[in-house]
PDB file of C-alpha atoms in Angstrom:
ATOM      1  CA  UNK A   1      -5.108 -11.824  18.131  1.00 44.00           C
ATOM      2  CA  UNK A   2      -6.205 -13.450  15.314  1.00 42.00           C
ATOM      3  CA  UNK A   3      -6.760 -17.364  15.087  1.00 44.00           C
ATOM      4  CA  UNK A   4      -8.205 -20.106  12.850  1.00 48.00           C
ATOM      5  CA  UNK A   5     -11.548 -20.504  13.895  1.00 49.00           C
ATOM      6  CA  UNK A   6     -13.200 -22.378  10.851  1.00 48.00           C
ATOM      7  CA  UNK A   7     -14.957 -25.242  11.124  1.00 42.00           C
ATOM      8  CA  UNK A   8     -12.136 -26.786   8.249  1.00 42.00           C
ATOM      9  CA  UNK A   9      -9.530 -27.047  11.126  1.00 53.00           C
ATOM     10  CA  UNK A  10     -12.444 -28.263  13.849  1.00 50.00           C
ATOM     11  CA  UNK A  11     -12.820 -31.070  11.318  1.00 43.00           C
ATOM     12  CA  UNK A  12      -9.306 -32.226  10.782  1.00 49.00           C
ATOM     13  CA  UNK A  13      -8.394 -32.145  14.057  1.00 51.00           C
ATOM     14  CA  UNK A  14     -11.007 -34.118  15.371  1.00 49.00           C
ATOM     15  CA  UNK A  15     -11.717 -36.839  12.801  1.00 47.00           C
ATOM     16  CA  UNK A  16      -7.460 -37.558  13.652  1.00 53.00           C
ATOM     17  CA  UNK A  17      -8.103 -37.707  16.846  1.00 46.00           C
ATOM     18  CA  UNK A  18     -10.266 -41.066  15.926  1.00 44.00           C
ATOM     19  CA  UNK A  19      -8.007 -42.219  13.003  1.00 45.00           C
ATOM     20  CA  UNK A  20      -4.261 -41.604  14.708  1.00 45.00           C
ATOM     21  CA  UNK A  21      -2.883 -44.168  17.122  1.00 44.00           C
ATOM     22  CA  UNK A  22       0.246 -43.452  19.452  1.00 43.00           C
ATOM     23  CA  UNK A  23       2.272 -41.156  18.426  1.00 49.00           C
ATOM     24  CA  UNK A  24       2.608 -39.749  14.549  1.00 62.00           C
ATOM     25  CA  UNK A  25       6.107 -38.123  13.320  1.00 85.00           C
ATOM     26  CA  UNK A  26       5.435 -34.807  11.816  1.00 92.00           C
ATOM     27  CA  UNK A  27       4.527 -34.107   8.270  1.00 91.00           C
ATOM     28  CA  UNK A  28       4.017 -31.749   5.618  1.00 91.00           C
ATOM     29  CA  UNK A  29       1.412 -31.634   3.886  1.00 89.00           C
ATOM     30  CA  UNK A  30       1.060 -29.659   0.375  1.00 88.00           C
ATOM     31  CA  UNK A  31      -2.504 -27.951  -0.724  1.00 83.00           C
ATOM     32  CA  UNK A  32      -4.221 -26.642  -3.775  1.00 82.00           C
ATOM     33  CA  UNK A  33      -3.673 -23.246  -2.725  1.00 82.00           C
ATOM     34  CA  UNK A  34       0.184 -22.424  -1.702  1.00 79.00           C
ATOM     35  CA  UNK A  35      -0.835 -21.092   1.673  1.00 84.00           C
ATOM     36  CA  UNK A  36      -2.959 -23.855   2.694  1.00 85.00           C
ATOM     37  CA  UNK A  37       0.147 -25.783   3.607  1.00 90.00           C
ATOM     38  CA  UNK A  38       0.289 -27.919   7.160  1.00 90.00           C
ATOM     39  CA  UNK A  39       2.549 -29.216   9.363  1.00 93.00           C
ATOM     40  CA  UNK A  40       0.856 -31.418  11.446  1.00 92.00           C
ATOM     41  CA  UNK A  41       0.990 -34.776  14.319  1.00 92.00           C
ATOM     42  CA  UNK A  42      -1.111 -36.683  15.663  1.00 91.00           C
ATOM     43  CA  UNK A  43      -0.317 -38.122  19.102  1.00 92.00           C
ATOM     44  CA  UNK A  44      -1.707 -39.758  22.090  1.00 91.00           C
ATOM     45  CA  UNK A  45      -2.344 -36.580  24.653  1.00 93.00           C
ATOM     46  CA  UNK A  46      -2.708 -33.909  21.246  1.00 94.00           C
ATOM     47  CA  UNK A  47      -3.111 -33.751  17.711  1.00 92.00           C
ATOM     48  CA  UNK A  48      -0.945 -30.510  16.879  1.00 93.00           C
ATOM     49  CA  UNK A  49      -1.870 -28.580  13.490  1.00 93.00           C
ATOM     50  CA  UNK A  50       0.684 -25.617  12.024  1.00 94.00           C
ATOM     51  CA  UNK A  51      -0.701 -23.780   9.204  1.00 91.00           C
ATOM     52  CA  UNK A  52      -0.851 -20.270   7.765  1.00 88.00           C
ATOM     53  CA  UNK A  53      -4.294 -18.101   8.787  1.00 84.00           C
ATOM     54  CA  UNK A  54      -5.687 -15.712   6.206  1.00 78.00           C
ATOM     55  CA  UNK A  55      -3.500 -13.003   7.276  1.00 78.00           C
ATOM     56  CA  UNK A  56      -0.494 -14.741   6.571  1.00 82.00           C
ATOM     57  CA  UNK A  57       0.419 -15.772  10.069  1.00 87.00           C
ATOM     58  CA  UNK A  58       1.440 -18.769  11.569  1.00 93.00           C
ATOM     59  CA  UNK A  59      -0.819 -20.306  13.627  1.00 93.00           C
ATOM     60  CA  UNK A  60      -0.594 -23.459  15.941  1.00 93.00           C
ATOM     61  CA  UNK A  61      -3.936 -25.306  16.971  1.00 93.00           C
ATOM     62  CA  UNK A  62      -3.917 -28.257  19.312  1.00 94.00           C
ATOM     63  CA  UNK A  63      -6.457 -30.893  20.261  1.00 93.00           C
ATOM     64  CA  UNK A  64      -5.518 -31.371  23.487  1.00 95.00           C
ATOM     65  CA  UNK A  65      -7.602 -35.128  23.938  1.00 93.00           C
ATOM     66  CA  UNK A  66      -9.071 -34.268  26.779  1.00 94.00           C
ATOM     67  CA  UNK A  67     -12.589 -32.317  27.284  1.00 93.00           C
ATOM     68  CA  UNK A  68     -11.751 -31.433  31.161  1.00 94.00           C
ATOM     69  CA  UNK A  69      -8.799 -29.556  29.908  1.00 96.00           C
ATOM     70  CA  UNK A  70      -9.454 -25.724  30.422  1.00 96.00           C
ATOM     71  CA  UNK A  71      -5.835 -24.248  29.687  1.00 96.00           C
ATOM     72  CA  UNK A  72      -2.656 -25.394  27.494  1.00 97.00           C
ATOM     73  CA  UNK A  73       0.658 -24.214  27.466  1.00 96.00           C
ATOM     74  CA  UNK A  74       3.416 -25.726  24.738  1.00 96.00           C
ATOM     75  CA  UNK A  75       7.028 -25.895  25.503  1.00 94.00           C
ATOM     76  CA  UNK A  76      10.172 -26.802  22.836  1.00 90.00           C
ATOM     77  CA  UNK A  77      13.455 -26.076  24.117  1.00 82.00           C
ATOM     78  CA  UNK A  78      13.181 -22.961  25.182  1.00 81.00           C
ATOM     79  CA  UNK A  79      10.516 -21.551  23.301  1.00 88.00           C
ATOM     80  CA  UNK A  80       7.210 -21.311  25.147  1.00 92.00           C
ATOM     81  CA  UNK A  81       3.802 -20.890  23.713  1.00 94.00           C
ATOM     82  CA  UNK A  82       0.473 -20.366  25.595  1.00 95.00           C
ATOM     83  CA  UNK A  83      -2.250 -21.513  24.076  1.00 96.00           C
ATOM     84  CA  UNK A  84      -5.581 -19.827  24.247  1.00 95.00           C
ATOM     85  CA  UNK A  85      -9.135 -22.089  24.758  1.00 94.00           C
ATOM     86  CA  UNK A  86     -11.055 -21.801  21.459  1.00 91.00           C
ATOM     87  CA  UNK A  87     -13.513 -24.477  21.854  1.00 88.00           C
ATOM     88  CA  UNK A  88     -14.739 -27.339  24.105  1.00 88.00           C
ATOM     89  CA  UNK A  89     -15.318 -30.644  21.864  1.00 86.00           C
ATOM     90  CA  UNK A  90     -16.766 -34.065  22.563  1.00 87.00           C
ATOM     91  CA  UNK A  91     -13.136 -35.188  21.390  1.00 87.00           C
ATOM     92  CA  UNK A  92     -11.311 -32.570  23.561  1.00 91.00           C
ATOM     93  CA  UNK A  93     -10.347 -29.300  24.148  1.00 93.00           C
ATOM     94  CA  UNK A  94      -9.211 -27.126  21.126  1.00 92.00           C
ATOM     95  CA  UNK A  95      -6.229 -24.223  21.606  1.00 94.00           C
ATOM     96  CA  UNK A  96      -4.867 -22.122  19.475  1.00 93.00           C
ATOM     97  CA  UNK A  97      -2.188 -19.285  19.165  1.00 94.00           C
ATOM     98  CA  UNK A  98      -0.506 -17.401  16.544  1.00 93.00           C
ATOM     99  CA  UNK A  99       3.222 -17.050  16.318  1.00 93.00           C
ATOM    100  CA  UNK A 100       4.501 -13.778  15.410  1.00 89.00           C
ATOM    101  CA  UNK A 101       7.120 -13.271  12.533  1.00 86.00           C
ATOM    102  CA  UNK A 102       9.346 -12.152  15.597  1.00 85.00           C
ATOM    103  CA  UNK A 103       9.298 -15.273  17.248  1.00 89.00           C
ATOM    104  CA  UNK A 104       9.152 -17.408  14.599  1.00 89.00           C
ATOM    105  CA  UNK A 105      12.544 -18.265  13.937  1.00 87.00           C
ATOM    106  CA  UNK A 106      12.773 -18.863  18.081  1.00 88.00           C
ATOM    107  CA  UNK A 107      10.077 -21.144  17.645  1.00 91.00           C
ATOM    108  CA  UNK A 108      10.811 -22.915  14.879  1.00 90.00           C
ATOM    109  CA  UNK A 109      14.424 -23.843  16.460  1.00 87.00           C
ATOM    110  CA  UNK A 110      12.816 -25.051  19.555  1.00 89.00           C
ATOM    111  CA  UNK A 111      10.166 -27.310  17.429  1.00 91.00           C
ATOM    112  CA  UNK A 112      13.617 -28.558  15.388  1.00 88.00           C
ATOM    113  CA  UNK A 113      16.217 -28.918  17.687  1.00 84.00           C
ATOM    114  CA  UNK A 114      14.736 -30.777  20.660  1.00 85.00           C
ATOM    115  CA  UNK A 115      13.216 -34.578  20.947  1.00 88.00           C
ATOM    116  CA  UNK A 116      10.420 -33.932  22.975  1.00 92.00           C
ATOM    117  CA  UNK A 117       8.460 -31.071  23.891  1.00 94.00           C
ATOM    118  CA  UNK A 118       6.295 -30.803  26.437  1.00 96.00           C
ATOM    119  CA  UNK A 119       2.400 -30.138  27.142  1.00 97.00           C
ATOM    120  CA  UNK A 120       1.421 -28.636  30.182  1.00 97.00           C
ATOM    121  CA  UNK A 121      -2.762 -28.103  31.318  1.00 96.00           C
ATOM    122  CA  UNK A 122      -4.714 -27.634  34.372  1.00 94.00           C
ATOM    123  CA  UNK A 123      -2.779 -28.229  37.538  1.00 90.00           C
ATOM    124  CA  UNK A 124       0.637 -27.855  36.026  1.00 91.00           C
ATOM    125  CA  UNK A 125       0.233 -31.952  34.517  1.00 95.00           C
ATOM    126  CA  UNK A 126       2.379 -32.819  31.835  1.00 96.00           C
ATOM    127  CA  UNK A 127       2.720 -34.817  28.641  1.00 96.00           C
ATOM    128  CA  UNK A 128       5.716 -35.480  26.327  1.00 96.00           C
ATOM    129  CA  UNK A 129       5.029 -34.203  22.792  1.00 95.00           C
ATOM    130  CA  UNK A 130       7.026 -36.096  19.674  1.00 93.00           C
ATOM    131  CA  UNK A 131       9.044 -33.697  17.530  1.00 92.00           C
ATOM    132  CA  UNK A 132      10.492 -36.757  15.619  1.00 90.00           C
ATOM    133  CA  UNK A 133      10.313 -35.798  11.821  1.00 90.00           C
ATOM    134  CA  UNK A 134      10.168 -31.787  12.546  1.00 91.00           C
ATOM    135  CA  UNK A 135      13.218 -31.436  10.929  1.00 86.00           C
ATOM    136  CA  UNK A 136      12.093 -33.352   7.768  1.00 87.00           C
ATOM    137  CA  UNK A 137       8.787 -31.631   7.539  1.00 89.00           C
ATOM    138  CA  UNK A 138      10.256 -28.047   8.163  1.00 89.00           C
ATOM    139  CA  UNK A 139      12.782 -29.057   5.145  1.00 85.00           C
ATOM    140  CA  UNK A 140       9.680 -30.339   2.869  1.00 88.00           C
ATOM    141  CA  UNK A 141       7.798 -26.997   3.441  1.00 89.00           C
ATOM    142  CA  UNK A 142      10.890 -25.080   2.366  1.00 85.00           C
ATOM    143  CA  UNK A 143      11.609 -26.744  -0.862  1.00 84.00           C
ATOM    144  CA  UNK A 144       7.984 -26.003  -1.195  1.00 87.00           C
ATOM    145  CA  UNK A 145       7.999 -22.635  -0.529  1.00 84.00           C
ATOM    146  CA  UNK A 146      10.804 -21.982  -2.768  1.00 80.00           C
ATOM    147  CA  UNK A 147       9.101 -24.186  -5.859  1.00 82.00           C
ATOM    148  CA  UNK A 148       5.606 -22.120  -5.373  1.00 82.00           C
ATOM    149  CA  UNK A 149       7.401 -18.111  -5.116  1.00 80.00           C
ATOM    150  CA  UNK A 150       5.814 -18.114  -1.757  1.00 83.00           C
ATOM    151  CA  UNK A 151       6.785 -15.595   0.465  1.00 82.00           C
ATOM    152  CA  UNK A 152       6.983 -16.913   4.253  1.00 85.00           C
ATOM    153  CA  UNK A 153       9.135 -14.605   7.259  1.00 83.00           C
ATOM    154  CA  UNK A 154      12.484 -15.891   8.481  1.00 80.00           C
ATOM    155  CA  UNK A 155      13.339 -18.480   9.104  1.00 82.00           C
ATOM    156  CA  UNK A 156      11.360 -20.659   6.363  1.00 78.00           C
ATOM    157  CA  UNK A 157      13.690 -20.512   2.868  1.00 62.00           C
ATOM    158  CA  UNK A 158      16.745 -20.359   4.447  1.00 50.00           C
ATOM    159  CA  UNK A 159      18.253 -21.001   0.644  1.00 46.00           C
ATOM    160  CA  UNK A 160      17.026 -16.546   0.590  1.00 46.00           C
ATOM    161  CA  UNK A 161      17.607 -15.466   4.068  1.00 47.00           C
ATOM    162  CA  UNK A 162      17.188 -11.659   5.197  1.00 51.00           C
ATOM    163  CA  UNK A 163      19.679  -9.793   4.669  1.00 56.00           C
ATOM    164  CA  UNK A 164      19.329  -8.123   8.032  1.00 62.00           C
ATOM    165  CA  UNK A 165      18.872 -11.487   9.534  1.00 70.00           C
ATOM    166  CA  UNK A 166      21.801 -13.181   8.351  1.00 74.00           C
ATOM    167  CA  UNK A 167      23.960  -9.834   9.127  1.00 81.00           C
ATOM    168  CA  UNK A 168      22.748 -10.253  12.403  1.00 83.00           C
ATOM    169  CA  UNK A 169      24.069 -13.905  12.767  1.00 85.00           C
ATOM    170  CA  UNK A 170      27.530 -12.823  11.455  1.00 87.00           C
ATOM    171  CA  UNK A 171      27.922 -10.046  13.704  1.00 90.00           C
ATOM    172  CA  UNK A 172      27.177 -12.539  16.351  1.00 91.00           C
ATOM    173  CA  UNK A 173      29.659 -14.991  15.374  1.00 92.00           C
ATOM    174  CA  UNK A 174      32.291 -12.192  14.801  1.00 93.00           C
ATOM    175  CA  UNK A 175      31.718 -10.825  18.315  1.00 93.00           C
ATOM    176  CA  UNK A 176      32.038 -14.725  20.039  1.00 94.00           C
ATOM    177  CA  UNK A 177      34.825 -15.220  17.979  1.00 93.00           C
ATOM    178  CA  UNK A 178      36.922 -12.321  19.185  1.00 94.00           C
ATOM    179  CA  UNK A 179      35.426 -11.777  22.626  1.00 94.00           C
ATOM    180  CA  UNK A 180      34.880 -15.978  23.685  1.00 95.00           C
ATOM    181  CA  UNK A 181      36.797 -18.004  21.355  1.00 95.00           C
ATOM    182  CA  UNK A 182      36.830 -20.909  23.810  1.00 96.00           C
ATOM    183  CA  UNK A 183      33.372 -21.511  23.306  1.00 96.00           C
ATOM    184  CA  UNK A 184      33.164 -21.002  19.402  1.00 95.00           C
ATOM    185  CA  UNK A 185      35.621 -24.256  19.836  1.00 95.00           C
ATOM    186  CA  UNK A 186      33.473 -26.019  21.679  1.00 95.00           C
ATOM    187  CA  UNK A 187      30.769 -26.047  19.526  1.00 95.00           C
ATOM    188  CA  UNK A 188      33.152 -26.958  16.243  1.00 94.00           C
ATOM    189  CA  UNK A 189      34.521 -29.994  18.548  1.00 95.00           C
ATOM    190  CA  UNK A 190      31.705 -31.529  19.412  1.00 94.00           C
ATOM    191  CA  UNK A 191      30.262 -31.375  15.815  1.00 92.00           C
ATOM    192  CA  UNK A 192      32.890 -32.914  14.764  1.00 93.00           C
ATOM    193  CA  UNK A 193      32.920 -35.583  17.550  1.00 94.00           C
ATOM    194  CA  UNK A 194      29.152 -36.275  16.917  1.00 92.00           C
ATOM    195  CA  UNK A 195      29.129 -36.454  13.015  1.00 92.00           C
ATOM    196  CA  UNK A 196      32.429 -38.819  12.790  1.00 91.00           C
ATOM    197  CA  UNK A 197      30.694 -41.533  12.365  1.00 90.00           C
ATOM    198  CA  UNK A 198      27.941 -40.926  10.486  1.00 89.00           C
ATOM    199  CA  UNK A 199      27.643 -41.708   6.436  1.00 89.00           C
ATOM    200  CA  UNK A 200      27.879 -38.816   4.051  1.00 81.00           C
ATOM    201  CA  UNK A 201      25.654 -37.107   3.539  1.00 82.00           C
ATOM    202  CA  UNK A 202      24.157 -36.439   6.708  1.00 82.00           C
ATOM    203  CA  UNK A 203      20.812 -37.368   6.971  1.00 82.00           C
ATOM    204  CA  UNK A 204      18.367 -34.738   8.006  1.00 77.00           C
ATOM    205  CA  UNK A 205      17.379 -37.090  10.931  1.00 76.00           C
ATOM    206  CA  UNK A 206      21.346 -38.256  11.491  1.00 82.00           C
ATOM    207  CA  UNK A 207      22.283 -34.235  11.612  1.00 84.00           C
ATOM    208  CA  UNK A 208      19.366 -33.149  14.131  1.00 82.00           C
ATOM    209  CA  UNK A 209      20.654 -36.129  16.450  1.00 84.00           C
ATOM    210  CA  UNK A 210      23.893 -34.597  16.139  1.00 87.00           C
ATOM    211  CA  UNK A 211      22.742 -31.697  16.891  1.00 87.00           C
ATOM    212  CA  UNK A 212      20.945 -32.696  19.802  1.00 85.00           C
ATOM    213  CA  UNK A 213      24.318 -33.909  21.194  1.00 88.00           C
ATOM    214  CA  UNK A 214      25.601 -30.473  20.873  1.00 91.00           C
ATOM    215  CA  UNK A 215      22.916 -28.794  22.846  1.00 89.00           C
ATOM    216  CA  UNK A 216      25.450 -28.430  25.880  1.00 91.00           C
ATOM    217  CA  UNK A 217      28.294 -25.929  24.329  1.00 93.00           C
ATOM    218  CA  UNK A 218      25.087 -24.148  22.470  1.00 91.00           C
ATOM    219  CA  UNK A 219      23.815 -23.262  25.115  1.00 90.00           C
ATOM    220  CA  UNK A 220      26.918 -21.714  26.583  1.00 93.00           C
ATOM    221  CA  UNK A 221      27.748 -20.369  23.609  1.00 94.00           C
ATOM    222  CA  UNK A 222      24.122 -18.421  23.364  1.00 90.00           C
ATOM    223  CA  UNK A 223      24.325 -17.135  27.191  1.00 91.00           C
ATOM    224  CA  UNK A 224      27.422 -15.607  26.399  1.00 95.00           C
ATOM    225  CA  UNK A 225      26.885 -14.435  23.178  1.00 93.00           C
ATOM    226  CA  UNK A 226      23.605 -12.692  24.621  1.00 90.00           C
ATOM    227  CA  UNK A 227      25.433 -10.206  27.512  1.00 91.00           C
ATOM    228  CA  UNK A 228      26.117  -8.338  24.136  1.00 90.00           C
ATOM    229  CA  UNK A 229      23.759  -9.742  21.206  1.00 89.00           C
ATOM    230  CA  UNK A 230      20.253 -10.641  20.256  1.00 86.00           C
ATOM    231  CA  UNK A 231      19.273 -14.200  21.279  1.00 83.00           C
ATOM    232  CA  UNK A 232      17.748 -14.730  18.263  1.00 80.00           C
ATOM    233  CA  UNK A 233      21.100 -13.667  16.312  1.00 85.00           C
ATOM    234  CA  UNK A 234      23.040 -15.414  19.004  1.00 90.00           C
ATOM    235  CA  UNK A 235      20.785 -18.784  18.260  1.00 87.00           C
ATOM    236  CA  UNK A 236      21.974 -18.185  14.603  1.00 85.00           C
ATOM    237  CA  UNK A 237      25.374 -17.768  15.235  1.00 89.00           C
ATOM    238  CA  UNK A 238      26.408 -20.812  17.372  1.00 90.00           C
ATOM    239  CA  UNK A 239      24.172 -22.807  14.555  1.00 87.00           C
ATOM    240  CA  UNK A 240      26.703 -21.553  12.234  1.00 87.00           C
ATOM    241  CA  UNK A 241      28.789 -22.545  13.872  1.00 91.00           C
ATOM    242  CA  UNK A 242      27.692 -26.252  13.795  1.00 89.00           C
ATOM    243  CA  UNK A 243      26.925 -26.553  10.896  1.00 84.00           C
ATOM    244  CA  UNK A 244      29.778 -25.241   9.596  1.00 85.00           C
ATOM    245  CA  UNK A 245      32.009 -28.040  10.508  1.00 87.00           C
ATOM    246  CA  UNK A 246      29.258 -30.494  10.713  1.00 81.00           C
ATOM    247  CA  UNK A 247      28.444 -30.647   6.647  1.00 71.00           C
ATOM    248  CA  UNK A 248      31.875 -29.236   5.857  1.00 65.00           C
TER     249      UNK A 248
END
């Protein structure tokens, strides 16, 4: 497996370990190079870095602020990611793991959809990880994906899905529509219910709260929908779903 091992990401992870207090929203951050985009946090148990390796994978690294620390695991929704040890620091213990273009789209859901996620290390203790401003940042590397030409996997520039992706989703949707109808409703209801009150046009923050609200029939709606279909596809679909009456 390949990671980032360069002394670049040793340094920017551990000189915001001293600089970043409490806990940081997420952000986006452009570079002089189109791949050397980051999505990154800084928070009281980790300082969490998401960036592209040389290979064109995506690769998370995390400064977990503790130098006892031996192992890491990450947790959003109900994508899991195990970290690997890369390097003991004075500042902590620095993990890393690559995400492959498979699960990407699983992961990035899990990093967008939820509040929290959680840490765990040695011992099975755990600490509450901040997603607030995902959303926002995975939006800000998207418009800058699609203003550089650059090419990232599903499901980054979601203006130019896959084709086979996107078929995927529909077939999805088709198949809960005709086979479970009740809980294609469900999901349309409560987006409805939980974006009533809410000025037009949605915030990005207002919509993943929304969202959020709605994680209930999703999640009914995905179980069912995956007897027969691809989570991933299934994921897709009941999003459609959503969002379909949500910024209708």
């Amino acid at each position: 497996m390949r990671f980032l091992k360069s002394l670049s990401v040793i340094v920017l992870l551990s000189s915001a370990a001293h600089a970043a207090e409490g806990v940081g929203d997420w952000q986006f951050h452009a570079a002089s190079k189109p791949q050397g985009f980051s999505l990154d946090s800084h928070q009281r148990p980790a300082d969490l870095l998401l960036q592209l390796d040389p290979a064109g994978a995506f690769v998370m690294t995390v400064l977990v602020k503790d130098p006892r620390v031996t192992v890491a695991d990450l947790r959003f929704g109900s994508y899991a990611l195990h970290l690997f040890n890369i390097q003991s620091l004075p500042q902590g213990t620095l993990f890393s793991a690559e995400i492959s273009n498979k699960d990407l789209r699983a992961f990035v859901h899990g990093l967008t959809s939820a509040q929290e996620g959680t840490l765990t290390t040695d011992g099975g203790a755990e600490a509450q990880i901040s997603l607030a401003g995902t959303s926002s940042a995975v939006d800000a590397l998207n418009a800058y994906a699609a203003n550089n030409d650059l090419a990232l996997p599903p499901p980054f520039t979601p203006n130019h899905p896959a084709k086979d992706e996107l078929a995927a989703d529909m077939q999805a949707l088709t198949f809960m529509k005709s086979a479970h109808p009740a809980a294609v409703d469900e999901i349309a209801s409560c987006a409805r219910t939980s974006t009533a009150h809410l000025p037009r046009p949605i915030s990005p923050d207002d919509m993943k709260q929304a969202f959020l609200a709605c994680s209930e029939p999703r999640e009914a709606f995905r179980m069912l929908c995956a007897e027969d279909k691809p989570n991933s596809a299934c994921l897709g679909a009941a999003s459609a779903v959503f969002l379909g009456v949500a910024a209708g």
